[in-house]
Amino acid sequence: MPAFDVETIRKDFPVLERTVAGGKALVYLDNAATSQKPAAVLDAVRDYYERSNANVHRGVHTLGEEATALYEGARDLTASFINAADRSEVVFAKNATEGINLLAYAIGNAAPGSALAVGPGDEILITEMEHHSNIVPWQLLAQRTGATLRWLGLTDDGRLDLSNLDELLNARTKIVSFVHQSNILGTINPVEPIVRRARDVGALVFLDGSQSVPHHAVDVQALGVDALVFTGHKMLAPTGIGILWARRSLLDELPPFLGGGEMISEVTMAASTYAEPPHKFEAGTPPIAEAVGLGAAIRYLTDIGMDAIAEHEAAITSYTLDALRSVPDLRIIGPDTTQARGGSISFAMKGIHPHDVGQLLDTYGVAVRVGHHCARPVCVRFGVPATTRASFALYTTTAEIDALVEGLGHVRTFFGR
Amino acid sequence: MPAFDVETIRKDFPVLERTVAGGKALVYLDNAATSQKPAAVLDAVRDYYERSNANVHRGVHTLGEEATALYEGARDLTASFINAADRSEVVFAKNATEGINLLAYAIGNAAPGSALAVGPGDEILITEMEHHSNIVPWQLLAQRTGATLRWLGLTDDGRLDLSNLDELLNARTKIVSFVHQSNILGTINPVEPIVRRARDVGALVFLDGSQSVPHHAVDVQALGVDALVFTGHKMLAPTGIGILWARRSLLDELPPFLGGGEMISEVTMAASTYAEPPHKFEAGTPPIAEAVGLGAAIRYLTDIGMDAIAEHEAAITSYTLDALRSVPDLRIIGPDTTQARGGSISFAMKGIHPHDVGQLLDTYGVAVRVGHHCARPVCVRFGVPATTRASFALYTTTAEIDALVEGLGHVRTFFGR
Amino acid sequence: MSQPSFDPLYQEIILDHYRQPRHCGLRDAYDAEVHHVNPTCGDEVTLRLQLDGDRLADVSYDCEGCSISQASVSVMTELVIGKSVADAQTVHDAFLALMQSKGQGEPDEAVLEDAVAFSGVSRYPARVKCALLGWMALRDATARAQAGMRETAEIVTTTEGGAAS
Amino acid sequence: MSQPSFDPLYQEIILDHYRQPRHCGLRDAYDAEVHHVNPTCGDEVTLRLQLDGDRLADVSYDCEGCSISQASVSVMTELVIGKSVADAQTVHDAFLALMQSKGQGEPDEAVLEDAVAFSGVSRYPARVKCALLGWMALRDATARAQAGMRETAEIVTTTEGGAAS
Ligand SMILES: Cc1ncc(COP(=O)(O)O)c(C=O)c1O
Ligand SMILES: Cc1ncc(COP(=O)(O)O)c(C=O)c1O
């Protein structure tokens, strides 16, 4: 493996050559929203369409077999990327959000009284730092079934408050679903104590890995959770594909979610039987080209090495935390140490609304995200209407962080009142 | 508009230059499964990733605004392609299957007793020629709610049997969902009598346009239905995107389906309010690049003209029906006239299993689909385990039909017993 | 200051209203109070309206939010206070049309006065909602005041600004 | 005939069994009957098994389906009839391994005899299921016969052939 060289890596990403705002180099610091794509991914997708495009799983013709092999090959790559015990544990969805909804709806479809069913008296536990995609599906499930939604709170430095874990995760808890790495705070949550407690009380544990899987090695068997969701577009892959991994025994037990082609075994007008996992959960024509792109992204990440990527991003994060401390009137929302935190840094500037921060930075070519980052309860918790967030990827450089900090200086001058 | 010239059009589709089976020209007659993609679509997608890739709707940075404009621009193009009254009536899903499931689940989420809710005593009407994607979601809804699923039968020549329409579509019927053009039989169904009767009894009408929208002009206002679903990959666009169009008033009334980012108005830990349509139904990061590709596909189709495309495909269909009549022991399953039928032709060869037909044709470069085409009840109805299906697109030529017919001659020689 | 001077968004008038908002601070006398939020960015406004017959006697609001939303509501108060409901509606319609013009609008200075400075905002779909926040709140408050509903409308989300969201 | 002669799929042995299937037609004496379908293509097989103690005394089946599934079940009957359950299992395992080999298998002719002709099938994932249909049905019928379950198992869908489906 060649040494990690960020300048070499940047050459793989065509968009990074782009200029914005009248000729300024693009400084893309919005990677937690979506990542850019290397040429290798774009080439794989284009090759697929120019050579092998066909629908999958039912073809006896050459293109159909090639398309199926490519699509199923992407499943193999994904399974080994997260160290799944079996390829059939990997279900392709449209995004992480669908993956979580799939779990919530399939559980909602479980026959009342069955082991998976939830109802009045049962509890679902989430946390106050979840993305809306890991809040709303459980609110809806609770509404449909009469179960109760509860949540772990946060400490002032942006960590999960586990002091009352044993009370909140109790014998009534059927499901715990929480985020591995927060998209707004950057916090990396400890999985082990939650899994241990969940095992004691017999609850299922689902992990939202949308922000962790793209940035460091994740091993589902080592984590010991029951399901993990993540999303292609944040890990150098195309939009339009999400991944649900779940233990095979759970996928076997879960009733289906979406009904349609591909997910059936036998259909009569009156009733149907369903295919084995993963196909049982993949109704309709799947995201074929998107899976091919995901496979290419996983190859690209693996070639560079997830550990090397994690190390690079940790260095950038540390550099940024230091640099931001030099900006007057700037408050970091989330852990302000590098310990158990990833490269997604939210902050507030006194008296200046994030919208104005982001807008002015854009005129200097610096792209950050502003808003509640689909985690409004975190904003409420920290008493801000919104935050400005800079988030990193394997191609982020210290020069880009310098540009951010310089831009923040301009922001202060321009909006100071 | 230049005259329709199939050879010029073929040059726009890179895959059509491909050879298979040891140097034979690809004869792609599996268009009902998925269409090939013109370079214009592939270029649009690649340009998007190389220039403007960002997450949509929340960015104040340049890429975020460009991505949003492209994504929402695709919505505008789609709305005018089907003559929707308003752009907010167009919801992007992952495929047609999700579109139908969205309707079924959202209805299932309606408060008991509300106008949209279904329950015991209520009926859902489909037909015996539906794709599994328009059968299974309704079976599941019926199971969840206690409603009764009923269906219109077929005549021997592969038409809907409307003789007992008034009995099957009655005051208890809450929903009618049927296919505009059958993917297995090629039949184009009459919409008007079903809509008229549905209006009389107050039922909602949903149309599965997966096989009609790609092949002839469809005007949702003229059709008078309440919702229409179709799918990008069958209309020259990428995989990973489907379209649900529904009357704005219906979208307003329907409860949400998937929960998560993008579809909310305000989230607290305890409860959420939802965005206006279409966003209410687009949870999570949408298929952004796929929408860009869909927009390019719609531009491409519109530039050529849907009427010219329909005319070309009708000529190919007529030519094929004539040619197949010359093949001994071949039985067409579905209408064997050109009247009210599209370019998807299923047939059975006496004593030879479709799997063998398709496999041998492949060795001559001819790609057809074999199987039940996700419409097993049709196979049961016509007493065949499966069919061989040839299906056409704007780039199909009579020479390709000749290759098919010649290949069928080889099949008879090889497998005759 | 190295901020590019061609910036179409942050016009001097806008910055001026942002730095010195007019009529800012909630006043006690009112017939209707509404609280509007822009759910995508977290901008919020609480706005009070006092009618005198058919005339907008006073409009007051709290002073938080981004520069565009703050300046917009400030400009608005200057434009509408003292006007009849019908005349205020005319201004509202003109401003809404400008915001939906995607940078193509020809604002009528006679009607919009200082608000023409917001022309450039219409090119930034994400900011159109900011600019409209106070205006939508006022429209809502007017309807409530006319209907005699004094109690606060707690959370009313802004509708789409018409532009791509 | 212009069919390319290098076709790895339609070996002469396969076509021979397809044209003249051995042991074809359901016979009256049996201890277990199963009906298996391949849901993706519509292939079906009804298969009957008669045990004589620990020995497969007879295997019979109906004669419909594609050439690969027909030839495969025909070859299978020739290989297993008269063998002990354990020996039949050995043949079954060897055939399954060959089918999952994606064209890389080195079949043991001593065990598989005529069934080595199916090597090429393993390169066609869509056809692997056809080739395995009868074999899966036999495994199922054996288990049922040993458990004394004579009544027909009406529809048992084939499990995935291990290859990409
Ligand atoms: C008539 C019909 N309906 C629905 C579908 C489902 O489309 P998709 O697989 O893209 O969801 C198809 C295609 O497979 C179809 O032909
Ligand atoms: C932590 C987290 N969970 C879930 C999601 C949802 O991902 P997607 O929008 O791809 O469904 C995101 C990203 O938006 C995220 O950051």
mmCIF file of N, CA and C and ligand atoms in Angstrom, chain A residues 32-33 94-98 100 129-134 179-184 208-211 229-234 241-242 373-374 389, chain B residues 55 58 261-262 283-286, ligand 2:
data_model
loop_
_atom_site.group_PDB
_atom_site.id
_atom_site.type_symbol
_atom_site.label_atom_id
_atom_site.label_comp_id
_atom_site.label_asym_id
_atom_site.label_seq_id
_atom_site.Cartn_x
_atom_site.Cartn_y
_atom_site.Cartn_z
ATOM 1 N N ALA A 32 -20.171 15.800 5.294
ATOM 2 C CA ALA A 32 -21.157 15.056 6.078
ATOM 3 C C ALA A 32 -22.516 15.077 5.379
ATOM 4 N N ALA A 33 -22.736 16.066 4.530
ATOM 5 C CA ALA A 33 -23.983 16.097 3.755
ATOM 6 C C ALA A 33 -23.885 15.113 2.601
ATOM 7 N N LYS A 94 -32.714 2.558 -0.872
ATOM 8 C CA LYS A 94 -32.413 3.760 -1.655
ATOM 9 C C LYS A 94 -31.505 4.736 -0.907
ATOM 10 N N ASN A 95 -31.529 4.685 0.406
ATOM 11 C CA ASN A 95 -30.665 5.536 1.227
ATOM 12 C C ASN A 95 -30.717 4.983 2.654
ATOM 13 N N ALA A 96 -29.993 5.618 3.556
ATOM 14 C CA ALA A 96 -30.005 5.142 4.941
ATOM 15 C C ALA A 96 -31.404 5.280 5.532
ATOM 16 N N THR A 97 -32.069 6.355 5.166
ATOM 17 C CA THR A 97 -33.408 6.619 5.687
ATOM 18 C C THR A 97 -34.355 5.463 5.382
ATOM 19 N N GLU A 98 -34.315 4.968 4.148
ATOM 20 C CA GLU A 98 -35.178 3.833 3.828
ATOM 21 C C GLU A 98 -34.786 2.617 4.667
ATOM 22 N N ILE A 100 -33.711 2.480 7.720
ATOM 23 C CA ILE A 100 -34.296 2.582 9.057
ATOM 24 C C ILE A 100 -35.810 2.389 8.991
ATOM 25 N N MET A 129 -29.343 12.918 20.020
ATOM 26 C CA MET A 129 -28.460 13.382 18.941
ATOM 27 C C MET A 129 -28.724 12.666 17.626
ATOM 28 N N GLU A 130 -29.907 12.068 17.494
ATOM 29 C CA GLU A 130 -30.193 11.378 16.237
ATOM 30 C C GLU A 130 -30.496 12.350 15.103
ATOM 31 N N HIS A 131 -30.149 11.904 13.924
ATOM 32 C CA HIS A 131 -30.614 12.526 12.684
ATOM 33 C C HIS A 131 -32.125 12.294 12.593
ATOM 34 N N HIS A 132 -32.843 13.220 11.989
ATOM 35 C CA HIS A 132 -34.298 13.044 11.866
ATOM 36 C C HIS A 132 -34.665 11.673 11.292
ATOM 37 N N SER A 133 -33.786 11.141 10.459
ATOM 38 C CA SER A 133 -34.077 9.835 9.851
ATOM 39 C C SER A 133 -34.052 8.698 10.859
ATOM 40 N N ASN A 134 -33.496 8.950 12.029
ATOM 41 C CA ASN A 134 -33.537 7.940 13.084
ATOM 42 C C ASN A 134 -34.430 8.396 14.244
ATOM 43 N N VAL A 179 -27.124 6.565 16.839
ATOM 44 C CA VAL A 179 -26.180 6.952 15.804
ATOM 45 C C VAL A 179 -24.762 6.610 16.246
ATOM 46 N N HIS A 180 -23.992 6.081 15.307
ATOM 47 C CA HIS A 180 -22.618 5.697 15.622
ATOM 48 C C HIS A 180 -21.754 6.955 15.738
ATOM 49 N N GLN A 181 -21.890 7.815 14.745
ATOM 50 C CA GLN A 181 -21.167 9.098 14.789
ATOM 51 C C GLN A 181 -22.161 10.183 14.419
ATOM 52 N N SER A 182 -22.266 11.190 15.267
ATOM 53 C CA SER A 182 -23.254 12.238 15.040
ATOM 54 C C SER A 182 -22.858 13.121 13.859
ATOM 55 N N ASN A 183 -23.825 13.392 12.989
ATOM 56 C CA ASN A 183 -23.521 14.238 11.833
ATOM 57 C C ASN A 183 -23.381 15.702 12.228
ATOM 58 N N ILE A 184 -23.976 16.093 13.340
ATOM 59 C CA ILE A 184 -23.933 17.512 13.730
ATOM 60 C C ILE A 184 -22.860 17.777 14.764
ATOM 61 N N ASP A 208 -27.013 3.505 13.444
ATOM 62 C CA ASP A 208 -26.999 4.364 12.263
ATOM 63 C C ASP A 208 -25.538 4.711 11.956
ATOM 64 N N GLY A 209 -24.999 4.023 10.960
ATOM 65 C CA GLY A 209 -23.582 4.196 10.620
ATOM 66 C C GLY A 209 -23.364 5.140 9.450
ATOM 67 N N SER A 210 -24.351 5.988 9.152
ATOM 68 C CA SER A 210 -24.234 6.870 7.978
ATOM 69 C C SER A 210 -22.968 7.710 8.002
ATOM 70 N N GLN A 211 -22.554 8.119 9.215
ATOM 71 C CA GLN A 211 -21.380 8.983 9.323
ATOM 72 C C GLN A 211 -20.145 8.237 9.821
ATOM 73 N N VAL A 229 -27.274 0.595 9.426
ATOM 74 C CA VAL A 229 -27.618 1.225 8.147
ATOM 75 C C VAL A 229 -26.550 2.253 7.803
ATOM 76 N N PHE A 230 -26.324 2.408 6.500
ATOM 77 C CA PHE A 230 -25.467 3.497 6.033
ATOM 78 C C PHE A 230 -25.860 3.841 4.616
ATOM 79 N N THR A 231 -25.185 4.806 4.017
ATOM 80 C CA THR A 231 -25.705 5.385 2.784
ATOM 81 C C THR A 231 -24.572 5.622 1.803
ATOM 82 N N GLY A 232 -24.798 5.246 0.544
ATOM 83 C CA GLY A 232 -23.727 5.279 -0.447
ATOM 84 C C GLY A 232 -23.156 6.661 -0.706
ATOM 85 N N HIS A 233 -24.030 7.663 -0.822
ATOM 86 C CA HIS A 233 -23.570 8.969 -1.302
ATOM 87 C C HIS A 233 -22.608 9.647 -0.342
ATOM 88 N N LYS A 234 -22.570 9.214 0.903
ATOM 89 C CA LYS A 234 -21.622 9.818 1.840
ATOM 90 C C LYS A 234 -20.280 9.086 1.844
ATOM 91 N N ILE A 241 -28.534 4.935 -3.354
ATOM 92 C CA ILE A 241 -28.335 3.613 -2.748
ATOM 93 C C ILE A 241 -28.005 3.748 -1.264
ATOM 94 N N GLY A 242 -28.685 2.952 -0.467
ATOM 95 C CA GLY A 242 -28.410 2.847 0.953
ATOM 96 C C GLY A 242 -28.231 1.381 1.279
ATOM 97 N N HIS A 373 -29.130 20.685 10.291
ATOM 98 C CA HIS A 373 -28.492 19.441 9.862
ATOM 99 C C HIS A 373 -29.358 18.232 10.160
ATOM 100 N N CYS A 374 -30.660 18.402 9.984
ATOM 101 C CA CYS A 374 -31.586 17.301 10.248
ATOM 102 C C CYS A 374 -31.393 16.734 11.647
ATOM 103 N N ARG A 389 -21.489 24.182 10.001
ATOM 104 C CA ARG A 389 -20.767 22.915 10.146
ATOM 105 C C ARG A 389 -19.740 22.733 9.040
ATOM 106 N N ASN B 55 -25.484 17.866 -1.610
ATOM 107 C CA ASN B 55 -26.811 17.494 -1.161
ATOM 108 C C ASN B 55 -27.757 18.673 -1.403
ATOM 109 N N ARG B 58 -30.674 22.347 1.369
ATOM 110 C CA ARG B 58 -30.310 23.060 2.574
ATOM 111 C C ARG B 58 -29.038 23.866 2.406
ATOM 112 N N GLY B 261 -35.171 12.805 7.281
ATOM 113 C CA GLY B 261 -34.768 14.112 6.816
ATOM 114 C C GLY B 261 -35.575 14.505 5.596
ATOM 115 N N GLU B 262 -35.658 15.795 5.307
ATOM 116 C CA GLU B 262 -36.306 16.333 4.102
ATOM 117 C C GLU B 262 -37.824 16.366 4.164
ATOM 118 N N ALA B 283 -38.395 11.264 1.917
ATOM 119 C CA ALA B 283 -37.561 11.189 3.118
ATOM 120 C C ALA B 283 -36.135 10.817 2.753
ATOM 121 N N GLY B 284 -35.191 11.488 3.392
ATOM 122 C CA GLY B 284 -33.783 11.170 3.163
ATOM 123 C C GLY B 284 -33.251 11.834 1.916
ATOM 124 N N THR B 285 -31.960 11.642 1.702
ATOM 125 C CA THR B 285 -31.346 12.209 0.509
ATOM 126 C C THR B 285 -31.993 11.593 -0.723
ATOM 127 N N PRO B 286 -32.534 12.411 -1.603
ATOM 128 C CA PRO B 286 -33.241 11.854 -2.757
ATOM 129 C C PRO B 286 -32.258 11.350 -3.823
HETATM 130 C C1 LIG E 2 -26.332 10.355 10.986
HETATM 131 C C2 LIG E 2 -27.167 10.284 9.751
HETATM 132 N N1 LIG E 2 -28.161 9.390 9.676
HETATM 133 C C3 LIG E 2 -28.939 9.277 8.587
HETATM 134 C C4 LIG E 2 -28.742 10.069 7.496
HETATM 135 C C5 LIG E 2 -29.651 9.908 6.336
HETATM 136 O O1 LIG E 2 -28.969 9.492 5.178
HETATM 137 P P1 LIG E 2 -29.760 9.546 3.813
HETATM 138 O O2 LIG E 2 -30.187 10.966 3.621
HETATM 139 O O3 LIG E 2 -28.779 9.124 2.782
HETATM 140 O O4 LIG E 2 -30.918 8.635 3.946
HETATM 141 C C6 LIG E 2 -27.708 11.026 7.521
HETATM 142 C C7 LIG E 2 -27.420 11.933 6.393
HETATM 143 O O5 LIG E 2 -28.162 12.737 5.946
HETATM 144 C C8 LIG E 2 -26.912 11.135 8.678
HETATM 145 O O6 LIG E 2 -25.931 12.029 8.755
#
